[in-house]
mmCIF file of C-alpha atoms and ligand atoms in Angstrom:
data_model
loop_
_atom_site.group_PDB
_atom_site.id
_atom_site.type_symbol
_atom_site.label_atom_id
_atom_site.label_comp_id
_atom_site.label_asym_id
_atom_site.label_seq_id
_atom_site.Cartn_x
_atom_site.Cartn_y
_atom_site.Cartn_z
ATOM 1 C CA MET M 13 102.849 230.658 30.041
ATOM 2 C CA LYS M 14 102.647 233.996 28.335
ATOM 3 C CA LEU M 15 102.942 233.800 24.609
ATOM 4 C CA ASP M 16 103.853 237.288 23.512
ATOM 5 C CA VAL M 17 104.096 236.936 19.789
ATOM 6 C CA ASN M 18 105.054 240.570 19.345
ATOM 7 C CA ALA M 19 108.676 239.738 20.084
ATOM 8 C CA LEU M 20 108.502 237.413 17.114
ATOM 9 C CA ARG M 21 108.232 240.363 14.799
ATOM 10 C CA TYR M 22 111.471 241.859 15.964
ATOM 11 C CA LEU M 23 113.560 238.756 15.546
ATOM 12 C CA CYS M 24 115.756 238.686 12.478
ATOM 13 C CA LYS M 25 117.160 235.977 10.281
ATOM 14 C CA ASP M 26 120.249 235.493 12.473
ATOM 15 C CA ASP M 27 118.138 235.161 15.608
ATOM 16 C CA PHE M 28 116.225 232.313 14.016
ATOM 17 C CA ARG M 29 119.395 230.801 12.708
ATOM 18 C CA VAL M 30 120.866 230.609 16.205
ATOM 19 C CA LEU M 31 117.584 229.482 17.732
ATOM 20 C CA THR M 32 117.450 226.668 15.181
ATOM 21 C CA ALA M 33 121.061 225.802 15.987
ATOM 22 C CA VAL M 34 120.159 225.404 19.677
ATOM 23 C CA GLU M 35 117.255 223.187 18.667
ATOM 24 C CA MET M 36 119.510 221.022 16.512
ATOM 25 C CA GLY M 37 122.077 220.727 19.288
ATOM 26 C CA MET M 38 119.337 219.523 21.627
ATOM 27 C CA ARG M 39 118.984 216.345 19.607
ATOM 28 C CA ASN M 40 122.069 215.123 21.419
ATOM 29 C CA HIS M 41 122.489 217.491 24.358
ATOM 30 C CA GLU M 42 120.166 218.513 27.123
ATOM 31 C CA ILE M 43 122.261 221.684 27.414
ATOM 32 C CA VAL M 44 123.952 222.612 24.171
ATOM 33 C CA PRO M 45 127.533 223.890 24.595
ATOM 34 C CA ALA M 46 127.832 227.467 23.373
ATOM 35 C CA GLU M 47 130.648 226.512 20.982
ATOM 36 C CA LEU M 48 128.456 223.884 19.395
ATOM 37 C CA VAL M 49 125.669 226.425 18.879
ATOM 38 C CA ASP M 50 128.236 228.697 17.297
ATOM 39 C CA ARG M 51 129.523 225.946 15.035
ATOM 40 C CA ILE M 52 126.048 224.925 13.862
ATOM 41 C CA ALA M 53 124.876 228.508 13.341
ATOM 42 C CA GLY M 54 128.063 229.423 11.488
ATOM 43 C CA LEU M 55 127.689 233.195 11.948
ATOM 44 C CA LYS M 56 130.764 235.293 11.289
ATOM 45 C CA HIS M 57 132.783 237.296 13.840
ATOM 46 C CA GLY M 58 131.383 235.772 17.007
ATOM 47 C CA GLY M 59 127.896 236.870 15.950
ATOM 48 C CA THR M 60 126.342 233.838 17.614
ATOM 49 C CA TYR M 61 127.196 235.066 21.108
ATOM 50 C CA LYS M 62 125.591 238.425 20.534
ATOM 51 C CA VAL M 63 122.494 236.769 19.190
ATOM 52 C CA LEU M 64 122.345 234.333 22.129
ATOM 53 C CA LYS M 65 122.248 237.339 24.461
ATOM 54 C CA ASN M 66 119.284 238.709 22.588
ATOM 55 C CA LEU M 67 117.502 235.337 22.652
ATOM 56 C CA LEU M 68 118.176 235.108 26.363
ATOM 57 C CA LYS M 69 116.672 238.547 26.888
ATOM 58 C CA HIS M 70 113.499 237.427 25.150
ATOM 59 C CA LYS M 71 113.483 234.168 27.166
ATOM 60 C CA LEU M 72 113.702 232.051 24.055
ATOM 61 C CA VAL M 73 116.699 230.165 25.416
ATOM 62 C CA HIS M 74 117.802 229.280 28.907
ATOM 63 C CA HIS M 75 121.426 229.695 29.956
ATOM 64 C CA ASP M 76 123.041 226.990 32.067
ATOM 65 C CA SER M 77 126.615 227.219 33.260
ATOM 66 C CA SER M 78 126.491 224.579 35.985
ATOM 67 C CA LYS M 79 128.633 222.085 34.060
ATOM 68 C CA TYR M 80 129.745 224.146 31.091
ATOM 69 C CA ASP M 81 128.589 227.229 29.288
ATOM 70 C CA GLY M 82 125.499 226.079 27.425
ATOM 71 C CA PHE M 83 121.964 226.795 26.331
ATOM 72 C CA ARG M 84 118.692 225.029 25.825
ATOM 73 C CA LEU M 85 115.480 226.141 24.185
ATOM 74 C CA THR M 86 112.657 227.290 26.427
ATOM 75 C CA TYR M 87 109.120 226.386 25.500
ATOM 76 C CA LEU M 88 108.744 229.935 24.242
ATOM 77 C CA GLY M 89 111.716 229.439 21.937
ATOM 78 C CA TYR M 90 110.211 226.224 20.666
ATOM 79 C CA ASP M 91 106.840 227.977 20.219
ATOM 80 C CA PHE M 92 108.470 230.673 18.116
ATOM 81 C CA LEU M 93 110.172 228.147 15.847
ATOM 82 C CA ALA M 94 106.916 226.281 15.263
ATOM 83 C CA ILE M 95 104.866 229.451 14.785
ATOM 84 C CA LYS M 96 107.359 230.904 12.355
ATOM 85 C CA THR M 97 107.371 227.711 10.279
ATOM 86 C CA LEU M 98 103.572 227.616 10.178
ATOM 87 C CA VAL M 99 103.357 231.307 9.301
ATOM 88 C CA ASN M 100 105.888 230.782 6.507
ATOM 89 C CA ARG M 101 103.742 227.924 5.228
ATOM 90 C CA SER M 102 100.747 230.330 5.269
ATOM 91 C CA VAL M 103 98.820 228.085 7.646
ATOM 92 C CA PHE M 104 97.947 231.184 9.676
ATOM 93 C CA SER M 105 99.149 234.745 9.913
ATOM 94 C CA ALA M 106 98.008 235.978 13.313
ATOM 95 C CA VAL M 107 97.764 234.721 16.873
ATOM 96 C CA GLY M 108 94.824 235.665 19.088
ATOM 97 C CA ARG M 109 93.658 234.936 22.607
ATOM 98 C CA GLN M 110 94.308 231.844 24.614
ATOM 99 C CA ILE M 111 91.197 229.677 24.888
ATOM 100 C CA GLY M 112 92.486 226.774 26.926
ATOM 101 C CA VAL M 113 95.207 225.818 29.310
ATOM 102 C CA GLY M 114 95.701 222.262 30.402
ATOM 103 C CA LYS M 115 98.405 220.602 32.402
ATOM 104 C CA GLU M 116 100.262 219.742 29.251
ATOM 105 C CA SER M 117 99.018 222.085 26.561
ATOM 106 C CA ASP M 118 98.146 225.680 25.749
ATOM 107 C CA ILE M 119 95.449 226.473 23.228
ATOM 108 C CA PHE M 120 95.142 229.663 21.188
ATOM 109 C CA GLU M 121 93.000 231.063 18.454
ATOM 110 C CA VAL M 122 94.932 231.889 15.306
ATOM 111 C CA ALA M 123 93.733 233.474 12.083
ATOM 112 C CA THR M 124 94.529 232.924 8.447
ATOM 113 C CA GLU M 125 95.225 235.688 5.950
ATOM 114 C CA ASP M 126 91.537 235.699 4.913
ATOM 115 C CA GLY M 127 90.368 235.997 8.531
ATOM 116 C CA THR M 128 89.328 232.402 9.177
ATOM 117 C CA VAL M 129 89.849 231.596 12.846
ATOM 118 C CA LEU M 130 91.570 228.305 13.644
ATOM 119 C CA VAL M 131 92.892 226.688 16.789
ATOM 120 C CA MET M 132 96.554 226.144 17.635
ATOM 121 C CA LYS M 133 97.377 223.608 20.332
ATOM 122 C CA LEU M 134 100.886 223.738 21.764
ATOM 123 C CA HIS M 135 101.842 220.543 23.550
ATOM 124 C CA ARG M 136 103.887 220.971 26.699
ATOM 125 C CA LEU M 137 104.829 217.602 28.008
ATOM 126 C CA GLY M 138 106.759 217.682 31.215
ATOM 127 C CA ARG M 139 106.325 221.375 31.804
ATOM 128 C CA VAL M 140 105.323 221.080 35.423
ATOM 129 C CA SER M 141 108.618 219.611 36.403
ATOM 130 C CA PHE M 142 111.588 218.975 34.248
ATOM 131 C CA ARG M 143 113.018 216.646 36.830
ATOM 132 C CA ALA M 144 109.920 214.532 36.917
ATOM 133 C CA VAL M 145 110.399 214.068 33.203
ATOM 134 C CA LYS M 146 114.086 213.335 33.534
ATOM 135 C CA SER M 147 113.337 210.597 36.017
ATOM 136 C CA LYS M 148 111.466 208.864 33.236
ATOM 137 C CA ARG M 149 114.594 208.535 31.180
ATOM 138 C CA ASP M 150 114.382 204.774 31.607
ATOM 139 C CA TYR M 151 111.188 204.585 29.689
ATOM 140 C CA LEU M 152 113.008 205.824 26.647
ATOM 141 C CA SER M 153 116.326 204.177 27.242
ATOM 142 C CA HIS M 154 117.155 203.774 23.587
ATOM 143 C CA ARG M 155 117.522 207.517 23.269
ATOM 144 C CA SER M 156 120.778 208.835 24.620
ATOM 145 C CA SER M 157 119.384 212.269 25.242
ATOM 146 C CA TYR M 158 115.692 212.237 25.747
ATOM 147 C CA ASN M 159 113.910 215.489 26.271
ATOM 148 C CA TRP M 160 110.632 217.295 26.407
ATOM 149 C CA LEU M 161 110.990 218.643 22.888
ATOM 150 C CA TYR M 162 110.937 215.139 21.575
ATOM 151 C CA LEU M 163 107.957 214.100 23.696
ATOM 152 C CA SER M 164 105.948 217.211 22.922
ATOM 153 C CA ARG M 165 106.653 216.796 19.234
ATOM 154 C CA LEU M 166 105.487 213.178 19.421
ATOM 155 C CA ALA M 167 102.326 214.159 21.292
ATOM 156 C CA ALA M 168 101.513 216.742 18.612
ATOM 157 C CA LEU M 169 102.218 214.354 15.756
ATOM 158 C CA LYS M 170 100.105 211.705 17.406
ATOM 159 C CA GLU M 171 97.221 214.086 17.956
ATOM 160 C CA PHE M 172 97.411 215.378 14.406
ATOM 161 C CA SER M 173 97.585 211.894 12.872
ATOM 162 C CA PHE M 174 94.655 210.605 14.895
ATOM 163 C CA MET M 175 92.555 213.671 14.198
ATOM 164 C CA LYS M 176 93.197 213.295 10.494
ATOM 165 C CA ALA M 177 92.488 209.563 10.403
ATOM 166 C CA LEU M 178 89.359 209.913 12.548
ATOM 167 C CA GLY M 179 88.095 212.772 10.399
ATOM 168 C CA GLU M 180 88.562 210.653 7.290
ATOM 169 C CA HIS M 181 86.380 208.012 8.933
ATOM 170 C CA GLU M 182 83.739 210.626 9.619
ATOM 171 C CA PHE M 183 84.177 210.782 13.344
ATOM 172 C CA PRO M 184 83.119 214.160 14.743
ATOM 173 C CA VAL M 185 86.530 215.707 15.392
ATOM 174 C CA PRO M 186 88.052 219.090 14.484
ATOM 175 C CA THR M 187 89.571 219.197 11.009
ATOM 176 C CA ALA M 188 93.296 218.526 11.251
ATOM 177 C CA ILE M 189 95.032 221.271 9.312
ATOM 178 C CA ASP M 190 98.756 221.087 9.948
ATOM 179 C CA CYS M 191 101.362 220.150 12.470
ATOM 180 C CA ASN M 192 104.887 221.355 13.177
ATOM 181 C CA ARG M 193 107.093 220.451 16.117
ATOM 182 C CA HIS M 194 104.846 220.476 19.232
ATOM 183 C CA CYS M 195 102.095 222.449 17.541
ATOM 184 C CA VAL M 196 98.847 221.216 15.998
ATOM 185 C CA VAL M 197 96.568 223.477 13.977
ATOM 186 C CA MET M 198 92.924 222.478 13.657
ATOM 187 C CA SER M 199 89.534 223.960 12.921
ATOM 188 C CA LEU M 200 87.746 225.926 15.637
ATOM 189 C CA ILE M 201 84.778 224.132 17.129
ATOM 190 C CA GLN M 202 81.875 226.447 17.850
ATOM 191 C CA GLY M 203 80.584 225.259 21.147
ATOM 192 C CA TYR M 204 81.508 224.526 24.724
ATOM 193 C CA PRO M 205 83.104 221.713 26.614
ATOM 194 C CA LEU M 206 80.273 219.558 27.946
ATOM 195 C CA VAL M 207 81.448 220.271 31.482
ATOM 196 C CA GLN M 208 80.146 223.841 31.150
ATOM 197 C CA VAL M 209 76.680 222.791 30.075
ATOM 198 C CA LYS M 210 74.121 222.757 32.866
ATOM 199 C CA GLN M 211 71.097 221.810 30.821
ATOM 200 C CA LEU M 212 70.388 219.884 27.651
ATOM 201 C CA GLN M 213 67.276 219.737 25.485
ATOM 202 C CA ASN M 214 67.795 216.070 24.804
ATOM 203 C CA PRO M 215 70.142 214.562 27.352
ATOM 204 C CA ASP M 216 69.106 211.047 26.310
ATOM 205 C CA ASP M 217 70.109 211.611 22.708
ATOM 206 C CA VAL M 218 73.386 213.237 23.656
ATOM 207 C CA PHE M 219 74.183 210.416 26.028
ATOM 208 C CA GLU M 220 73.404 207.827 23.401
ATOM 209 C CA THR M 221 75.503 209.613 20.801
ATOM 210 C CA ILE M 222 78.471 209.750 23.124
ATOM 211 C CA ILE M 223 78.282 206.104 24.167
ATOM 212 C CA GLY M 224 77.804 205.222 20.505
ATOM 213 C CA LEU M 225 80.993 207.106 19.692
ATOM 214 C CA ILE M 226 83.029 205.152 22.215
ATOM 215 C CA VAL M 227 81.701 201.918 20.768
ATOM 216 C CA ARG M 228 82.335 202.982 17.179
ATOM 217 C CA LEU M 229 85.879 203.974 18.110
ATOM 218 C CA ALA M 230 86.457 200.503 19.545
ATOM 219 C CA GLU M 231 85.043 198.980 16.385
ATOM 220 C CA HIS M 232 87.698 200.945 14.539
ATOM 221 C CA GLY M 233 90.362 199.584 16.849
ATOM 222 C CA LEU M 234 90.703 202.587 19.169
ATOM 223 C CA ILE M 235 90.069 203.717 22.719
ATOM 224 C CA HIS M 236 90.139 207.416 23.570
ATOM 225 C CA CYS M 237 91.348 206.921 27.180
ATOM 226 C CA ASP M 238 90.327 210.394 28.311
ATOM 227 C CA PHE M 239 86.762 210.493 27.145
ATOM 228 C CA ASN M 240 85.184 212.823 29.636
ATOM 229 C CA GLU M 241 83.129 216.011 29.830
ATOM 230 C CA PHE M 242 86.260 218.141 29.317
ATOM 231 C CA ASN M 243 87.086 216.536 25.988
ATOM 232 C CA ILE M 244 83.613 216.537 24.492
ATOM 233 C CA MET M 245 82.499 219.782 22.857
ATOM 234 C CA ILE M 246 78.836 220.477 22.296
ATOM 235 C CA ASP M 247 77.210 223.258 20.287
ATOM 236 C CA ASP M 248 73.836 224.986 20.505
ATOM 237 C CA ASP M 249 72.262 222.258 18.367
ATOM 238 C CA GLU M 250 73.679 219.694 20.793
ATOM 239 C CA LYS M 251 76.038 218.378 18.185
ATOM 240 C CA ILE M 252 79.015 216.574 19.684
ATOM 241 C CA THR M 253 82.682 216.905 18.744
ATOM 242 C CA MET M 254 85.416 214.986 20.480
ATOM 243 C CA ILE M 255 88.856 216.477 21.047
ATOM 244 C CA ASP M 256 92.187 215.717 22.709
ATOM 245 C CA PHE M 257 93.773 212.547 21.348
ATOM 246 C CA PRO M 258 97.385 212.189 22.515
ATOM 247 C CA GLN M 259 96.558 209.377 24.925
ATOM 248 C CA MET M 260 94.513 207.132 22.620
ATOM 249 C CA VAL M 261 95.433 203.464 22.460
ATOM 250 C CA SER M 262 94.690 200.492 20.275
ATOM 251 C CA VAL M 263 92.130 197.875 21.322
ATOM 252 C CA SER M 264 95.020 195.440 21.278
ATOM 253 C CA HIS M 265 96.660 197.273 24.207
ATOM 254 C CA ARG M 266 97.012 195.003 27.235
ATOM 255 C CA ASN M 267 94.835 197.315 29.347
ATOM 256 C CA ALA M 268 92.347 198.026 26.581
ATOM 257 C CA LYS M 269 89.357 196.690 28.463
ATOM 258 C CA MET M 270 90.145 198.757 31.543
ATOM 259 C CA TYR M 271 90.553 201.954 29.489
ATOM 260 C CA PHE M 272 87.362 201.263 27.582
ATOM 261 C CA ASP M 273 85.383 200.615 30.757
ATOM 262 C CA ARG M 274 86.786 203.757 32.305
ATOM 263 C CA ASP M 275 85.717 205.903 29.337
ATOM 264 C CA ILE M 276 82.230 204.437 29.498
ATOM 265 C CA GLU M 277 82.038 204.836 33.259
ATOM 266 C CA CYS M 278 83.076 208.486 33.023
ATOM 267 C CA VAL M 279 80.193 209.276 30.710
ATOM 268 C CA PHE M 280 77.701 207.313 32.800
ATOM 269 C CA LYS M 281 78.857 209.060 35.934
ATOM 270 C CA PHE M 282 78.690 212.516 34.444
ATOM 271 C CA PHE M 283 75.210 212.048 32.984
ATOM 272 C CA ARG M 284 73.967 210.489 36.186
ATOM 273 C CA LYS M 285 75.182 213.438 38.238
ATOM 274 C CA ARG M 286 74.594 216.359 35.917
ATOM 275 C CA PHE M 287 71.442 215.304 34.071
ATOM 276 C CA ASN M 288 69.973 212.863 36.566
ATOM 277 C CA LEU M 289 69.905 209.950 34.225
ATOM 278 C CA SER M 290 68.976 207.050 36.442
ATOM 279 C CA TYR M 291 70.541 203.670 36.158
ATOM 280 C CA GLU M 292 67.340 202.239 34.692
ATOM 281 C CA GLU M 293 67.382 204.864 32.007
ATOM 282 C CA GLU M 294 70.970 204.126 31.298
ATOM 283 C CA ARG M 295 70.092 200.500 30.705
ATOM 284 C CA GLU M 296 67.431 201.465 28.232
ATOM 285 C CA HIS M 297 69.901 203.593 26.371
ATOM 286 C CA ASP M 298 72.198 200.683 26.136
ATOM 287 C CA GLU M 299 69.755 198.452 24.418
ATOM 288 C CA GLY M 300 70.684 199.353 20.928
ATOM 289 C CA LEU M 301 74.303 198.749 21.740
ATOM 290 C CA VAL M 302 76.288 195.683 22.549
ATOM 291 C CA CYS M 303 75.408 194.600 26.072
ATOM 292 C CA ASP M 304 75.837 191.612 28.238
ATOM 293 C CA SER M 305 73.597 190.751 31.109
ATOM 294 C CA GLY M 306 76.361 189.603 33.397
ATOM 295 C CA GLU M 307 77.069 190.947 36.820
ATOM 296 C CA ASP M 308 77.348 194.499 35.508
ATOM 297 C CA GLY M 309 73.652 194.275 34.767
ATOM 298 C CA GLY M 310 73.405 195.314 31.170
ATOM 299 C CA ARG M 311 76.606 197.305 30.860
ATOM 300 C CA LEU M 312 78.464 197.549 27.641
ATOM 301 C CA CYS M 313 80.750 194.647 27.137
ATOM 302 C CA PHE M 314 84.096 195.379 25.602
ATOM 303 C CA SER M 315 84.841 191.830 24.573
ATOM 304 C CA SER M 316 81.709 191.499 22.477
ATOM 305 C CA ILE M 317 82.363 194.602 20.425
ATOM 306 C CA GLU M 318 83.477 193.783 16.956
ATOM 307 C CA LYS M 319 86.883 195.351 16.745
ATOM 308 C CA SER M 320 88.957 195.937 13.691
ATOM 309 C CA ALA M 321 92.588 195.999 14.609
ATOM 310 C CA GLY M 322 95.100 197.575 12.268
ATOM 311 C CA PHE M 323 93.353 200.924 11.962
ATOM 312 C CA LEU M 324 96.204 202.511 13.859
ATOM 313 C CA ASP M 325 99.144 201.248 11.886
ATOM 314 C CA LYS M 326 97.916 201.783 8.378
ATOM 315 C CA GLU M 327 96.237 205.115 8.640
ATOM 316 C CA LEU M 328 98.523 206.751 11.107
ATOM 317 C CA ALA M 329 101.683 205.854 9.288
ATOM 318 C CA ALA M 330 100.302 207.955 6.449
ATOM 319 C CA SER M 331 100.771 211.071 8.592
ATOM 320 C CA GLY M 332 104.267 210.003 9.592
ATOM 321 C CA PHE M 333 103.299 208.619 12.994
ATOM 322 C CA THR M 334 105.056 205.276 13.339
ATOM 323 C CA THR M 335 104.601 202.313 15.642
ATOM 324 C CA LYS M 336 107.853 203.273 17.338
ATOM 325 C CA ASP M 337 106.532 206.789 17.986
ATOM 326 C CA GLN M 338 103.445 205.197 19.459
ATOM 327 C CA ASP M 339 105.571 203.029 21.764
ATOM 328 C CA ASP M 340 107.660 205.982 22.935
ATOM 329 C CA ILE M 341 104.772 208.211 23.813
ATOM 330 C CA GLN M 342 102.855 205.370 25.392
ATOM 331 C CA LYS M 343 105.782 204.626 27.686
ATOM 332 C CA TYR M 344 105.812 208.242 28.780
ATOM 333 C CA ILE M 345 102.047 208.365 29.351
ATOM 334 C CA GLU M 346 102.062 205.149 31.341
ATOM 335 C CA GLY M 347 105.081 206.330 33.316
ATOM 336 C CA GLU M 348 103.103 209.440 34.226
ATOM 337 C CA LYS M 349 100.220 207.355 35.482
ATOM 338 C CA GLU M 350 102.396 205.030 37.521
ATOM 339 C CA ASP M 351 104.125 207.979 39.173
ATOM 340 C CA GLY M 352 100.859 209.711 39.869
ATOM 341 C CA GLY M 353 102.271 212.144 37.310
ATOM 342 C CA GLU M 354 102.360 215.829 37.956
ATOM 343 C CA ASP M 355 103.201 218.413 40.485
ATOM 344 C CA ASP M 356 106.066 217.461 42.654
ATOM 345 C CA ASP M 357 108.162 219.799 44.728
ATOM 346 C CA ASP M 358 110.959 219.770 42.223
ATOM 347 C CA ALA M 359 109.284 222.502 40.273
ATOM 348 C CA GLU M 360 110.723 225.167 42.515
ATOM 349 C CA ASP M 361 114.155 225.456 40.982
ATOM 350 C CA GLU M 362 112.952 225.725 37.459
ATOM 351 C CA ASP M 363 113.701 228.820 35.468
ATOM 352 C CA ASP M 364 111.294 231.712 35.046
ATOM 353 C CA GLU M 365 109.489 230.221 32.163
ATOM 354 C CA ASP M 366 108.650 227.048 33.989
ATOM 355 C CA ASP M 367 107.752 228.828 37.188
ATOM 356 C CA ALA M 368 105.317 230.914 35.285
ATOM 357 C CA ALA M 369 103.796 227.779 33.864
ATOM 358 C CA ALA M 370 103.525 226.198 37.281
ATOM 359 C CA GLU M 371 101.854 229.307 38.651
ATOM 360 C CA GLU M 372 99.311 229.222 35.923
ATOM 361 C CA ASP M 373 98.598 225.639 36.742
ATOM 362 C CA ASP M 374 98.071 226.638 40.338
ATOM 363 C CA ASP M 375 95.507 229.305 39.821
ATOM 364 C CA GLU M 376 93.622 227.163 37.422
ATOM 365 C CA ASP M 377 91.182 225.498 39.770
ATOM 366 C CA GLY M 378 89.656 223.024 37.423
ATOM 367 C CA ASP M 379 88.992 223.369 33.752
ATOM 368 C CA ASP M 380 85.617 224.885 34.571
ATOM 369 C CA ASP M 381 86.673 228.473 34.659
ATOM 370 C CA GLU M 382 89.678 227.958 32.436
ATOM 371 C CA ALA M 383 87.445 227.731 29.439
ATOM 372 C CA SER M 384 84.693 229.953 30.718
ATOM 373 C CA ASP M 385 85.209 232.622 28.095
ATOM 374 C CA ASN M 386 85.351 230.040 25.407
ATOM 375 C CA GLY M 387 82.395 231.429 23.519
ATOM 376 C CA PRO M 388 82.310 232.314 19.872
ATOM 377 C CA ILE M 389 85.356 233.811 18.334
ATOM 378 C CA GLY M 390 87.055 236.545 20.269
ATOM 379 C CA VAL M 391 89.302 238.634 18.187
ATOM 380 C CA GLN M 392 92.149 240.824 19.387
ATOM 381 C CA ILE M 393 94.661 239.257 17.169
ATOM 382 C CA SER M 394 98.331 240.122 16.778
ATOM 383 C CA SER M 395 99.291 239.978 13.183
ATOM 384 C CA LEU M 396 102.550 238.243 12.457
ATOM 385 C CA LYS M 397 104.308 239.792 9.578
ATOM 386 C CA ILE M 398 107.714 238.322 10.037
ATOM 387 C CA ALA M 399 110.555 239.813 8.107
ATOM 388 C CA ASP M 400 112.707 237.865 5.731
ATOM 389 C CA GLN M 401 113.054 234.385 7.128
ATOM 390 C CA PRO M 402 114.163 231.365 5.203
ATOM 391 C CA GLU M 403 112.316 228.129 5.952
ATOM 392 C CA GLU M 404 114.479 225.842 8.050
ATOM 393 C CA SER M 405 114.035 222.127 8.307
ATOM 394 C CA ALA M 406 111.310 221.036 10.707
HETATM 395 P P1 LIG Y 519 94.293 219.366 27.033
HETATM 396 O O1 LIG Y 519 95.141 218.268 26.499
HETATM 397 O O2 LIG Y 519 95.107 220.426 27.693
HETATM 398 O O3 LIG Y 519 93.152 218.870 27.852
HETATM 399 P P2 LIG Y 519 92.349 219.915 24.939
HETATM 400 O O4 LIG Y 519 92.656 219.500 23.547
HETATM 401 O O5 LIG Y 519 91.407 219.068 25.709
HETATM 402 O O6 LIG Y 519 93.731 220.081 25.737
HETATM 403 O O7 LIG Y 519 91.831 221.411 24.907
HETATM 404 C C1 LIG Y 519 91.605 222.150 26.088
HETATM 405 C C2 LIG Y 519 90.436 223.109 25.899
HETATM 406 O O8 LIG Y 519 90.675 223.978 24.790
HETATM 407 C C3 LIG Y 519 89.144 222.392 25.570
HETATM 408 O O9 LIG Y 519 88.462 222.006 26.730
HETATM 409 C C4 LIG Y 519 88.395 223.430 24.770
HETATM 410 O O10 LIG Y 519 87.760 224.339 25.632
HETATM 411 C C5 LIG Y 519 89.485 224.165 24.040
HETATM 412 N N1 LIG Y 519 89.678 223.615 22.679
HETATM 413 C C6 LIG Y 519 90.563 222.671 22.296
HETATM 414 N N2 LIG Y 519 90.467 222.411 20.982
HETATM 415 C C7 LIG Y 519 89.490 223.210 20.503
HETATM 416 C C8 LIG Y 519 88.913 223.422 19.197
HETATM 417 N N3 LIG Y 519 89.331 222.761 18.118
HETATM 418 N N4 LIG Y 519 87.921 224.331 19.088
HETATM 419 C C9 LIG Y 519 87.493 225.028 20.169
HETATM 420 N N5 LIG Y 519 87.999 224.878 21.407
HETATM 421 C C10 LIG Y 519 88.984 223.981 21.589
HETATM 422 MG MG1 LIG Y 520 91.490 217.892 27.351
#
């Protein structure tokens, strides 16, 4: 999805007021009736309707008149609300190039007033097909109107909370800086996703470090669940940083062992294929770690790892991420897996915004080239001096 932040500069106080009103209406309505937007925004002389037209022109809202005259936010509209809030908080003041695009996120460089480059990750749950998401309504049955804003916000909050807690425990993760709505701001990691690396000076050491990380996570009560070469960054000194946490689970999860084994297997497989680590070598590398000599022949054994439960609850609650939030997002993630997730044919009658997103997903043939220009800081930054906007509630 294109994120043209220039439009942001031309939006005025009333535009944001109406945009916020649409967002508030979406707490209870998938499509917010125009009168309700008007009532919440409280602009004089029918001003709301004029503003809605302008927002529509900039693709910040989507108009739907199938049942009644109503509006919903587009992802772009939601992006603008989050970006504006973060700019007002002085978290950053400029948005630069896109450095990553996943199925459910877009990643950009942003810069602070003093020129420090950070990373902004915008979560986009359910962007491939709105209907696929709607069909998961059951998973979140306690919410009368469940929507992608809510899920994306949860995913961002979860990622932020985990990043913060893991950083405090000295795990190699980006520094968690701030979070608003579906947007997480973190430090920029200088390096490359491991998937792009064809050669290593010390593949054994890197392998050992990575397996050690998975074990240490489990000892802290956590499983990454997507621990693969796309979510491990490595720099020129072969220092490892792990990223991408929305799918992490507790070791007390009923499928914990399966997730743990899968993470381990992913790393083994990758190192075997890319760096020709033989099985024998792998066994040697395991020796310092917890192994069993059962039928797996010296593989790591999840059940013998000393796990400390409770890491999740205590530390994450501190960032505002509750057990209930965890349950909600977990239901969505597991629903995705059961359905085989993603791209179904329903995407075709989405609006422009979503079509554009789907197209992007199409021409992205694997994360390999997606991140291929992910070298050191590229600049080309659009500064965001936004005129006169009051802070609205997040
Ligand atoms: P997704 O959930 O879409 O997989 P990730 O968090 O894995 O999102 O990020 C996708 C890509 O964006 C990564 O593979 C990496 O290239 C880049 N990226 C993400 N976070 C950072 C960061 N903090 N510093 C540098 N690059 C990053
Ligand atoms: Mg990833």
